[in-house]
Amino acid sequence: LVGGYQNQVRRWTWGISGGQVSQPASSIASGFGILDGEPAVVESEVRTWEISREVTGMLWVPSSRARRIELAAGYQNLSFRAESRTEVFSALTGDRLVEERSSLPSPRALHLATAHAALVHDTSLFSGTSPGAGERYRLQIGAVTGDVSYATVLADYRRYVPLGGPFSLAGRVMHVGRYGPGAEDPRLQEMFVGYPHLLRGYSGDPLESGHCGLDSEGRCRSYERLFGSRLMLGNLELRTAISGYQGLTRLSLPVQVALFVDAGLPWSSRRLDTELGRDRRLLSS
């Protein structure tokens, strides 16, 4: 649940936002055992929640129609909860014999003060389904202090080049990361590069789909490579408008197709990658 208010009466725009967002995760294991002399199937699930409660005040200061400076400061509370569930089924009849739930120890909550400053530029021109010309970028640096302290960096540059007719070329280069003594605190969720808007084709969980071959330690190394405290991304698309504005046809419904190449590299500090045994390599789609 999130909400916000923005006041645009004057040239200097200000606003406030806040809310609560819960991020659940789960891990499942199964095996065989004996219960009361009968063969049984044992299924165990551990579920965790990270609950973020945040309030932020923002100020936008435009320097031109295409550029502005953005300032923000706020408070964030991160709390954690975990529980386990164990179910035992008869291997002969499939009937559930036992179901147990219990709460698990969780890390203590984090209280954090946050702030960031950003330079935002946008001269892109929208062409029905996506920008077709111009450029956009966001250069942002932030600080988090409190129970943990670290700095955040975001550099996101996008360029749109019309090639004539319905064709255009779109590219993006982006880096986002956490740096400093608390950047890799185990209570903070790692960044994930497999979202479709970042790196297409990696969004499914291979553990749930059964597409990941586990090693001798029971780890899915290919899935672990999608996480880190820092990300570097590059995307390139050749876009063609099929219909709509500047399309091959003049149907009112805008439709676009694209050939794309995505590349990404998540990583953490050398110490943490060595400790976790992560073999970093460039990911592509």
Coordinates of C-alpha atoms in Angstrom, one line a residue:
L1 CA 0.0 0.0 0.0
V2 CA 1.6 3.3 -1.1
G3 CA 0.4 6.8 -1.7
G4 CA 1.6 10.3 -2.4
Y5 CA 0.8 13.9 -2.9
Q6 CA 2.5 16.4 -5.3
N7 CA 2.0 20.1 -5.5
Q8 CA 2.7 21.7 -8.9
V9 CA 1.2 25.1 -8.3
R10 CA 4.5 26.8 -8.6
R11 CA 7.7 26.3 -10.6
W12 CA 9.3 24.5 -7.7
T13 CA 7.4 21.3 -7.3
W14 CA 7.2 19.5 -4.0
G15 CA 5.6 16.3 -2.7
I16 CA 5.4 13.6 -0.1
S17 CA 5.0 9.8 -0.5
G18 CA 4.8 6.9 1.8
G19 CA 3.5 3.4 2.4
Q20 CA 4.2 -0.2 3.2
V21 CA 5.5 -2.9 0.8
S22 CA 6.0 -6.5 1.8
Q23 CA 8.4 -8.7 -0.2
P24 CA 7.9 -12.4 0.4
A25 CA 10.2 -15.2 -0.5
S26 CA 10.1 -19.0 0.0
S27 CA 12.2 -22.1 -0.3
I28 CA 10.8 -25.6 -0.5
A29 CA 12.4 -29.0 0.2
S30 CA 11.0 -32.5 0.1
G31 CA 12.1 -36.0 1.0
F32 CA 11.1 -39.5 2.2
G33 CA 10.8 -40.8 5.8
I34 CA 9.0 -43.3 8.0
L35 CA 6.1 -42.3 10.3
D36 CA 4.5 -44.9 12.6
G37 CA 6.1 -47.6 10.5
E38 CA 4.7 -46.3 7.2
P39 CA 6.7 -44.7 4.3
A40 CA 5.9 -41.0 4.1
V41 CA 6.7 -38.0 2.1
V42 CA 8.0 -35.0 4.0
E43 CA 7.6 -31.5 2.5
S44 CA 9.1 -28.4 4.2
E45 CA 8.7 -24.8 3.3
V46 CA 10.4 -21.8 4.8
R47 CA 8.7 -18.4 4.1
T48 CA 10.3 -15.0 4.8
W49 CA 9.0 -11.5 4.6
E50 CA 10.8 -8.2 4.4
I51 CA 8.4 -5.4 5.2
S52 CA 9.4 -1.9 4.2
R53 CA 7.7 1.2 5.7
E54 CA 8.8 4.5 4.3
V55 CA 8.0 8.2 4.1
T56 CA 9.8 10.6 1.8
G57 CA 9.6 14.3 1.1
M58 CA 10.7 15.5 -2.4
L59 CA 11.6 18.7 -4.1
W60 CA 11.9 19.2 -7.9
V61 CA 13.8 22.3 -9.1
P62 CA 13.6 22.7 -12.9
S63 CA 16.5 24.5 -14.7
S64 CA 14.9 24.2 -18.1
R65 CA 11.9 22.5 -19.8
A66 CA 14.1 19.4 -20.2
R67 CA 16.2 19.3 -17.1
R68 CA 15.6 19.4 -13.3
I69 CA 17.3 18.8 -10.0
E70 CA 15.6 16.4 -7.7
L71 CA 16.1 16.4 -3.9
A72 CA 14.6 13.9 -1.4
A73 CA 14.9 12.9 2.2
G74 CA 13.0 10.4 4.3
Y75 CA 12.8 7.7 6.9
Q76 CA 12.6 3.9 6.2
N77 CA 11.9 1.0 8.5
L78 CA 12.7 -2.5 7.5
S79 CA 11.3 -5.4 9.5
F80 CA 11.6 -9.1 9.0
R81 CA 9.5 -12.2 9.7
A82 CA 9.9 -15.9 9.0
E83 CA 8.0 -19.1 9.5
S84 CA 8.3 -22.7 8.6
R85 CA 5.7 -25.2 7.6
T86 CA 6.1 -29.0 7.6
E87 CA 3.7 -31.4 6.1
V88 CA 3.9 -35.2 6.1
F89 CA 1.9 -37.3 3.6
S90 CA 1.4 -41.1 3.5
A91 CA 3.4 -42.5 0.5
L92 CA 0.7 -45.2 0.2
T93 CA -2.6 -43.2 0.2
G94 CA -1.5 -39.6 -0.2
D95 CA -3.4 -38.6 2.9
R96 CA -1.9 -35.7 5.0
L97 CA -0.7 -37.1 8.3
V98 CA 1.0 -34.2 10.0
E99 CA 1.0 -30.4 9.5
E100 CA 3.1 -28.1 11.7
R101 CA 3.8 -24.4 11.6
S102 CA 6.2 -22.4 13.7
S103 CA 7.8 -19.0 13.7
L104 CA 11.5 -18.7 13.1
P105 CA 14.1 -16.3 14.6
S106 CA 14.3 -13.1 12.4
P107 CA 16.8 -10.3 12.3
R108 CA 16.0 -7.2 14.3
A109 CA 14.4 -4.3 12.4
L110 CA 16.4 -1.6 10.7
H111 CA 15.8 2.2 11.2
L112 CA 17.2 4.2 8.4
A113 CA 17.4 7.9 7.3
T114 CA 17.6 8.3 3.5
A115 CA 18.5 11.1 1.1
H116 CA 19.4 11.5 -2.5
A117 CA 20.1 14.2 -5.1
A118 CA 19.6 13.6 -8.8
L119 CA 20.1 15.4 -12.1
V120 CA 17.3 14.4 -14.5
H121 CA 17.2 15.2 -18.3
D122 CA 14.6 14.3 -20.8
T123 CA 14.2 15.4 -24.5
S124 CA 12.6 12.1 -25.7
L125 CA 9.7 12.2 -28.1
F126 CA 7.0 9.6 -27.7
S127 CA 5.9 7.8 -30.9
G128 CA 2.8 5.8 -29.9
T129 CA 4.3 2.8 -28.2
S130 CA 7.7 4.1 -27.0
P131 CA 10.1 7.0 -27.5
G132 CA 11.4 7.4 -31.0
A133 CA 13.9 10.2 -30.8
G134 CA 15.8 12.2 -28.2
E135 CA 17.6 11.2 -25.0
R136 CA 17.0 10.7 -21.3
Y137 CA 19.3 10.3 -18.4
R138 CA 19.3 10.3 -14.6
L139 CA 22.4 10.8 -12.5
Q140 CA 21.7 10.2 -8.8
I141 CA 23.7 9.8 -5.7
G142 CA 22.2 9.0 -2.3
A143 CA 23.1 8.2 1.3
V144 CA 21.6 5.9 3.9
T145 CA 22.5 6.0 7.5
G146 CA 21.2 4.6 10.8
D147 CA 21.5 1.0 11.8
V148 CA 23.5 0.5 8.6
S149 CA 25.2 3.1 6.5
Y150 CA 26.0 3.0 2.8
A151 CA 25.9 5.2 -0.4
T152 CA 23.8 4.6 -3.5
V153 CA 24.7 5.4 -7.1
L154 CA 22.5 5.4 -10.1
A155 CA 23.5 6.3 -13.7
D156 CA 20.9 5.7 -16.4
Y157 CA 21.4 6.9 -19.9
R158 CA 19.0 6.2 -22.8
R159 CA 19.2 7.3 -26.5
Y160 CA 16.6 7.0 -29.2
V161 CA 17.7 7.5 -32.9
P162 CA 15.2 7.6 -35.8
L163 CA 16.5 5.7 -38.8
G164 CA 13.8 6.7 -41.3
G165 CA 10.3 5.6 -41.9
P166 CA 9.0 3.3 -39.1
F167 CA 12.5 2.2 -37.9
S168 CA 14.3 3.5 -34.9
L169 CA 17.2 2.5 -32.7
A170 CA 17.0 2.6 -28.9
G171 CA 19.9 2.0 -26.5
R172 CA 20.4 2.1 -22.7
V173 CA 23.4 1.9 -20.4
M174 CA 22.8 1.8 -16.7
H175 CA 24.7 1.2 -13.5
V176 CA 23.1 1.0 -10.0
G177 CA 24.9 0.0 -6.9
R178 CA 25.4 0.2 -3.2
Y179 CA 28.8 1.1 -1.8
G180 CA 30.2 1.5 1.7
P181 CA 30.5 -0.4 5.0
G182 CA 26.9 -1.5 5.2
A183 CA 26.2 -2.0 1.5
E184 CA 26.3 -5.8 1.8
D185 CA 24.6 -6.2 5.2
P186 CA 22.9 -9.6 5.1
R187 CA 19.6 -8.0 6.2
L188 CA 19.4 -6.1 2.9
Q189 CA 18.0 -7.8 -0.1
E190 CA 20.4 -8.1 -3.0
M191 CA 19.6 -6.5 -6.3
F192 CA 18.2 -8.8 -9.0
V193 CA 19.1 -8.4 -12.7
G194 CA 16.5 -10.9 -14.1
Y195 CA 13.5 -8.6 -14.3
P196 CA 12.2 -8.4 -17.9
H197 CA 12.6 -4.6 -18.0
L198 CA 16.3 -5.1 -17.3
L199 CA 17.4 -8.4 -18.8
R200 CA 14.8 -10.4 -20.6
G201 CA 14.6 -14.1 -20.4
Y202 CA 15.8 -14.6 -16.8
S203 CA 12.7 -13.7 -14.8
G204 CA 11.5 -17.2 -14.0
D205 CA 12.7 -19.0 -10.9
P206 CA 14.7 -22.1 -12.2
L207 CA 14.4 -23.8 -8.8
E208 CA 10.6 -23.8 -9.1
S209 CA 10.5 -24.7 -12.8
G210 CA 13.0 -27.5 -12.4
H211 CA 15.3 -26.0 -15.1
C212 CA 18.3 -25.6 -12.8
G213 CA 20.7 -28.5 -12.2
L214 CA 21.8 -28.4 -8.6
D215 CA 25.4 -29.0 -7.8
S216 CA 26.8 -31.3 -5.0
E217 CA 26.1 -28.6 -2.4
G218 CA 22.4 -28.3 -3.5
R219 CA 23.0 -24.8 -5.0
C220 CA 21.8 -23.4 -8.3
R221 CA 24.9 -21.5 -9.4
S222 CA 23.3 -20.1 -12.6
Y223 CA 20.5 -18.5 -10.5
E224 CA 22.8 -17.1 -7.9
R225 CA 24.7 -15.2 -10.6
L226 CA 21.6 -13.0 -11.1
F227 CA 22.1 -11.3 -7.7
G228 CA 24.6 -8.7 -6.4
S229 CA 25.0 -5.4 -4.6
R230 CA 25.8 -3.7 -8.0
L231 CA 24.5 -4.0 -11.5
M232 CA 25.8 -3.0 -14.9
L233 CA 23.3 -3.2 -17.9
G234 CA 23.3 -2.5 -21.6
N235 CA 20.3 -2.8 -24.0
L236 CA 20.0 -2.2 -27.7
E237 CA 16.8 -2.4 -29.7
L238 CA 15.9 -2.1 -33.4
R239 CA 12.3 -1.1 -33.3
T240 CA 9.7 -1.1 -36.1
A241 CA 6.2 0.3 -35.8
I242 CA 3.7 -2.0 -37.4
S243 CA 0.7 0.3 -37.0
G244 CA -0.2 3.6 -35.4
Y245 CA 1.7 6.8 -35.7
Q246 CA 4.7 6.4 -38.1
G247 CA 3.7 2.8 -38.6
L248 CA 3.7 0.6 -41.7
T249 CA -0.1 0.8 -41.5
R250 CA -2.5 3.5 -40.2
L251 CA -4.5 1.3 -37.9
S252 CA -5.5 3.2 -34.7
L253 CA -4.0 0.6 -32.4
P254 CA -0.3 1.2 -32.1
V255 CA 1.8 -2.0 -32.4
Q256 CA 5.5 -2.3 -32.4
V257 CA 8.0 -5.1 -32.8
A258 CA 11.7 -5.1 -32.0
L259 CA 14.9 -7.0 -32.3
F260 CA 16.9 -6.7 -29.1
V261 CA 20.2 -7.5 -27.4
D262 CA 20.4 -7.3 -23.6
A263 CA 23.6 -7.7 -21.5
G264 CA 24.1 -7.5 -17.8
L265 CA 26.6 -8.1 -15.1
P266 CA 25.6 -8.2 -11.4
W267 CA 28.4 -8.4 -8.9
S268 CA 29.3 -7.8 -5.2
S269 CA 32.6 -7.0 -3.5
R270 CA 35.4 -9.5 -4.1
R271 CA 35.3 -10.6 -0.5
L272 CA 31.6 -11.5 -0.6
D273 CA 31.8 -13.2 -4.1
T274 CA 34.7 -15.2 -2.9
E275 CA 33.0 -16.1 0.3
L276 CA 29.8 -17.2 -1.5
G277 CA 31.8 -19.0 -4.3
R278 CA 30.1 -17.0 -7.0
D279 CA 31.5 -17.3 -10.5
R280 CA 30.7 -14.0 -12.2
R281 CA 30.2 -13.8 -15.9
L282 CA 28.5 -11.6 -18.4
L283 CA 24.8 -12.5 -18.9
S284 CA 23.1 -11.9 -22.3
S285 CA 19.8 -12.3 -24.0

